Amino acid sequence: MWTKHPDQMQVYDIEAFLHSKAAREYSWRWQKESPVWKAQPGIAHKALAKLEEAGMLSLLATQNFDALHEKAGNSPDVIVNLHGTIGSSHCMTCAAPYRTSDIMDQLDQVSDPHCRRKLHYQGDLPCNGLIKTDVVYFGEALPEGAMEKSLRLSTQADQLWVIGSTLEVFPAASIVPAAAQAGVPITIMNMGRTRYDRLAKRLIREPIQDALPKLVEETIASEQAA
Ligand SMILES: [Zn+2]
């Protein structure tokens, strides 16, 4: 995405967001109008919800921040949004949580949203901190505990599936060598080559929307037969 649309990197630049009203208005407006906000889950997302329903998914670590796994029905217990999520927002001063949908609904009236929580320690005046989506912007740290949880669960898993990633972005990509070191069999499903093809027991070079539902069906069937 960043390669195809370099202007979008500006949307997620934390320094600009902190220091410029125009940058914040641009960031909010762009996010509201982007496919990231408007997209709906596809059959591949739904396949992963089915896998969880069958009790076979302990971790869904994703670099996407479109909140589509939540929309598809996977539970927050298994989802780790390594690069955050557009589904929720927070005040950067007092950490008050906000629903992004509420802010988007108001965006035509409030183009640069600020926190309205009344703070007791300042005489019940509103906090007035900046509100930002929970997407990890360039220059921000990953959500606390995200990598730790991903590494812990992926190294304990019976299998690790890599779905639609070139494994070029770290630290997320390091889940794969960590799992390989722990002896976890790895499946890589991606149309092109990836950095860690050599660590995979199984390489699947088919479109995800075809290959993933098939793999989920087969996996559930073989578990039921066992
Ligand atoms: Zn606040």
Tab-separated table of C-alpha atoms and ligand atoms in Angstrom:
chain	number	residue	atom	x	y	z
A	1	MET	CA	0.000	0.000	0.000
A	2	TRP	CA	2.749	2.468	0.929
A	3	THR	CA	4.611	1.714	-2.304
A	4	LYS	CA	1.549	2.370	-4.447
A	5	HIS	CA	0.373	5.444	-2.536
A	6	PRO	CA	3.290	7.270	-0.906
A	7	ASP	CA	0.970	10.190	-0.056
A	8	GLN	CA	-0.756	7.882	2.399
A	9	MET	CA	2.362	7.732	4.538
A	10	GLN	CA	1.607	11.355	5.365
A	11	VAL	CA	-1.791	10.301	6.686
A	12	TYR	CA	-0.091	8.187	9.332
A	13	ASP	CA	2.816	10.464	10.286
A	14	ILE	CA	2.765	10.945	14.068
A	15	GLU	CA	4.965	14.056	14.098
A	16	ALA	CA	2.721	15.861	11.628
A	17	PHE	CA	-0.370	14.708	13.525
A	18	LEU	CA	0.934	16.068	16.823
A	19	HIS	CA	2.019	19.420	15.487
A	20	SER	CA	-0.349	20.476	12.725
A	21	LYS	CA	-4.105	20.965	12.731
A	22	ALA	CA	-4.138	20.688	8.928
A	23	ALA	CA	-2.305	17.354	9.119
A	24	ARG	CA	-4.826	16.024	11.664
A	25	GLU	CA	-7.792	17.127	9.565
A	26	TYR	CA	-6.216	15.496	6.513
A	27	SER	CA	-5.488	12.303	8.448
A	28	TRP	CA	-9.041	11.998	9.817
A	29	ARG	CA	-10.667	12.881	6.505
A	30	TRP	CA	-8.485	10.476	4.546
A	31	GLN	CA	-9.136	7.638	6.989
A	32	LYS	CA	-12.877	8.220	6.827
A	33	GLU	CA	-12.915	8.147	3.033
A	34	SER	CA	-10.392	5.333	2.603
A	35	PRO	CA	-11.181	1.728	1.735
A	36	VAL	CA	-9.561	0.804	5.057
A	37	TRP	CA	-12.577	2.268	6.847
A	38	LYS	CA	-15.239	1.261	4.351
A	39	ALA	CA	-14.107	-2.306	3.536
A	40	GLN	CA	-16.136	-5.346	4.498
A	41	PRO	CA	-14.788	-8.807	5.362
A	42	GLY	CA	-14.384	-11.272	2.497
A	43	ILE	CA	-14.602	-15.056	2.389
A	44	ALA	CA	-11.008	-15.424	3.575
A	45	HIS	CA	-11.791	-13.409	6.745
A	46	LYS	CA	-14.905	-15.515	7.286
A	47	ALA	CA	-12.871	-18.716	6.912
A	48	LEU	CA	-10.703	-17.650	9.864
A	49	ALA	CA	-13.826	-16.962	11.944
A	50	LYS	CA	-14.914	-20.524	11.134
A	51	LEU	CA	-11.536	-21.870	12.230
A	52	GLU	CA	-11.933	-20.149	15.580
A	53	GLU	CA	-15.480	-21.472	15.916
A	54	ALA	CA	-14.056	-24.961	15.482
A	55	GLY	CA	-11.753	-24.270	18.430
A	56	MET	CA	-8.634	-24.401	16.282
A	57	LEU	CA	-7.390	-20.818	16.301
A	58	SER	CA	-5.429	-19.554	19.291
A	59	LEU	CA	-3.820	-16.489	17.686
A	60	LEU	CA	-4.647	-14.219	14.776
A	61	ALA	CA	-1.759	-11.751	14.582
A	62	THR	CA	-2.340	-9.234	11.805
A	63	GLN	CA	-0.467	-6.327	10.276
A	64	ASN	CA	-3.704	-5.034	8.771
A	65	PHE	CA	-5.458	-2.305	10.736
A	66	ASP	CA	-8.796	-2.395	8.947
A	67	ALA	CA	-10.590	-4.196	11.833
A	68	LEU	CA	-12.020	-6.718	9.345
A	69	HIS	CA	-11.225	-9.744	11.495
A	70	GLU	CA	-13.371	-8.242	14.231
A	71	LYS	CA	-16.126	-7.548	11.702
A	72	ALA	CA	-15.874	-11.128	10.393
A	73	GLY	CA	-16.540	-12.478	13.884
A	74	ASN	CA	-13.163	-13.421	15.333
A	75	SER	CA	-12.981	-12.636	19.036
A	76	PRO	CA	-10.686	-9.987	20.512
A	77	ASP	CA	-9.130	-12.779	22.611
A	78	VAL	CA	-7.363	-14.281	19.597
A	79	ILE	CA	-6.748	-11.119	17.527
A	80	VAL	CA	-3.493	-9.231	17.947
A	81	ASN	CA	-3.447	-6.049	15.879
A	82	LEU	CA	0.301	-5.627	15.531
A	83	HIS	CA	-0.087	-2.299	13.764
A	84	GLY	CA	-3.135	-1.197	15.709
A	85	THR	CA	-6.695	-0.848	14.469
A	86	ILE	CA	-8.900	1.790	12.914
A	87	GLY	CA	-11.896	0.357	14.783
A	88	SER	CA	-11.146	2.225	17.998
A	89	SER	CA	-9.589	5.545	18.983
A	90	HIS	CA	-8.217	7.142	22.109
A	91	CYS	CA	-7.275	10.462	23.674
A	92	MET	CA	-3.527	10.958	23.488
A	93	THR	CA	-3.539	12.886	26.793
A	94	CYS	CA	-5.832	11.011	29.211
A	95	ALA	CA	-6.155	7.722	27.241
A	96	ALA	CA	-9.962	7.879	27.217
A	97	PRO	CA	-11.282	5.351	24.683
A	98	TYR	CA	-13.533	6.464	21.807
A	99	ARG	CA	-15.401	4.555	19.116
A	100	THR	CA	-14.017	5.582	15.739
A	101	SER	CA	-17.492	5.260	14.209
A	102	ASP	CA	-18.827	7.948	16.588
A	103	ILE	CA	-16.021	10.312	15.583
A	104	MET	CA	-16.471	9.623	11.864
A	105	ASP	CA	-20.216	10.363	12.202
A	106	GLN	CA	-19.356	13.796	13.643
A	107	LEU	CA	-16.408	14.575	11.366
A	108	ASP	CA	-18.263	17.040	9.138
A	109	GLN	CA	-18.935	19.184	12.224
A	110	VAL	CA	-15.747	18.376	14.181
A	111	SER	CA	-12.836	18.077	11.773
A	112	ASP	CA	-10.071	18.032	14.413
A	113	PRO	CA	-11.513	15.929	17.267
A	114	HIS	CA	-10.445	16.686	20.831
A	115	CYS	CA	-11.225	14.859	24.066
A	116	ARG	CA	-14.335	16.048	25.911
A	117	ARG	CA	-13.843	13.964	29.067
A	118	LYS	CA	-14.147	16.163	32.154
A	119	LEU	CA	-11.139	15.791	34.390
A	120	HIS	CA	-11.707	16.042	38.153
A	121	TYR	CA	-8.158	17.176	38.754
A	122	GLN	CA	-8.630	20.235	36.586
A	123	GLY	CA	-11.900	21.461	38.038
A	124	ASP	CA	-14.059	19.324	35.694
A	125	LEU	CA	-12.842	21.165	32.628
A	126	PRO	CA	-12.652	19.053	29.455
A	127	CYS	CA	-9.340	17.257	28.843
A	128	ASN	CA	-9.046	18.705	25.333
A	129	GLY	CA	-6.313	16.200	24.330
A	130	LEU	CA	-5.954	15.068	20.729
A	131	ILE	CA	-8.014	12.078	19.648
A	132	LYS	CA	-6.323	9.634	17.279
A	133	THR	CA	-7.326	6.291	15.839
A	134	ASP	CA	-5.569	3.269	17.345
A	135	VAL	CA	-3.718	2.695	14.052
A	136	VAL	CA	0.034	2.619	14.744
A	137	TYR	CA	1.364	5.690	12.933
A	138	PHE	CA	4.876	5.890	11.504
A	139	GLY	CA	7.095	6.878	14.411
A	140	GLU	CA	4.923	5.179	17.057
A	141	ALA	CA	5.664	2.044	19.056
A	142	LEU	CA	3.686	-1.163	18.522
A	143	PRO	CA	0.817	-1.763	20.972
A	144	GLU	CA	2.108	-2.916	24.345
A	145	GLY	CA	2.399	-6.676	24.627
A	146	ALA	CA	1.448	-7.344	20.994
A	147	MET	CA	4.723	-8.953	19.947
A	148	GLU	CA	5.114	-10.789	23.258
A	149	LYS	CA	1.679	-12.413	22.957
A	150	SER	CA	2.246	-13.243	19.281
A	151	LEU	CA	5.606	-14.870	19.948
A	152	ARG	CA	4.370	-16.804	22.968
A	153	LEU	CA	1.328	-18.283	21.231
A	154	SER	CA	2.912	-18.881	17.820
A	155	THR	CA	5.845	-20.798	19.291
A	156	GLN	CA	3.401	-23.005	21.250
A	157	ALA	CA	1.097	-23.665	18.298
A	158	ASP	CA	0.611	-26.945	16.402
A	159	GLN	CA	0.896	-24.994	13.141
A	160	LEU	CA	1.639	-21.479	11.952
A	161	TRP	CA	0.031	-20.154	8.793
A	162	VAL	CA	1.394	-17.030	7.118
A	163	ILE	CA	-1.311	-15.478	4.959
A	164	GLY	CA	-0.654	-12.753	2.407
A	165	SER	CA	2.580	-11.259	3.681
A	166	THR	CA	5.984	-10.847	2.073
A	167	LEU	CA	7.444	-10.968	5.612
A	168	GLU	CA	9.516	-7.862	4.987
A	169	VAL	CA	8.185	-5.759	7.890
A	170	PHE	CA	9.755	-6.255	11.311
A	171	PRO	CA	9.232	-7.007	14.113
A	172	ALA	CA	6.040	-8.742	12.862
A	173	ALA	CA	8.008	-10.956	10.453
A	174	SER	CA	10.165	-12.301	13.273
A	175	ILE	CA	7.251	-14.481	14.404
A	176	VAL	CA	8.168	-16.852	11.562
A	177	PRO	CA	11.812	-17.640	12.435
A	178	ALA	CA	10.826	-17.801	16.132
A	179	ALA	CA	8.166	-20.429	15.391
A	180	ALA	CA	10.531	-22.319	13.084
A	181	GLN	CA	13.133	-22.419	15.849
A	182	ALA	CA	10.476	-23.845	18.200
A	183	GLY	CA	9.760	-26.632	15.693
A	184	VAL	CA	6.315	-25.383	14.642
A	185	PRO	CA	5.416	-26.474	11.075
A	186	ILE	CA	4.897	-23.415	8.885
A	187	THR	CA	2.594	-22.879	5.916
A	188	ILE	CA	3.172	-19.779	3.785
A	189	MET	CA	0.297	-18.679	1.554
A	190	ASN	CA	1.332	-15.782	-0.683
A	191	MET	CA	1.265	-15.115	-4.424
A	192	GLY	CA	4.891	-13.973	-4.524
A	193	ARG	CA	8.083	-15.116	-2.854
A	194	THR	CA	8.638	-14.189	0.777
A	195	ARG	CA	11.680	-13.637	2.914
A	196	TYR	CA	11.146	-16.952	4.763
A	197	ASP	CA	10.010	-19.383	2.060
A	198	ARG	CA	12.915	-21.632	3.054
A	199	LEU	CA	11.432	-22.096	6.550
A	200	ALA	CA	8.056	-23.276	5.236
A	201	LYS	CA	6.955	-26.914	5.220
A	202	ARG	CA	4.228	-25.976	2.767
A	203	LEU	CA	4.106	-23.150	0.204
A	204	ILE	CA	0.772	-22.196	-1.346
A	205	ARG	CA	0.913	-19.846	-4.333
A	206	GLU	CA	-2.804	-19.379	-4.958
A	207	PRO	CA	-5.106	-16.421	-4.376
A	208	ILE	CA	-6.003	-16.259	-0.683
A	209	GLN	CA	-9.741	-16.064	-1.296
A	210	ASP	CA	-9.556	-19.509	-2.945
A	211	ALA	CA	-6.791	-21.167	-0.970
A	212	LEU	CA	-7.634	-20.140	2.587
A	213	PRO	CA	-11.264	-21.336	2.750
A	214	LYS	CA	-10.058	-24.622	1.223
A	215	LEU	CA	-7.267	-25.010	3.769
A	216	VAL	CA	-9.653	-24.228	6.643
A	217	GLU	CA	-12.163	-26.851	5.406
A	218	GLU	CA	-9.446	-29.483	5.049
A	219	THR	CA	-7.966	-28.710	8.440
A	220	ILE	CA	-11.316	-28.880	10.251
A	221	ALA	CA	-12.201	-32.122	8.418
A	222	SER	CA	-8.902	-33.793	9.287
A	223	GLU	CA	-9.285	-32.775	12.945
A	224	GLN	CA	-12.786	-34.246	13.057
A	225	ALA	CA	-11.563	-37.475	11.458
A	226	ALA	CA	-8.727	-37.830	13.965
B	1	ZN	ZN	-8.511	13.089	27.217
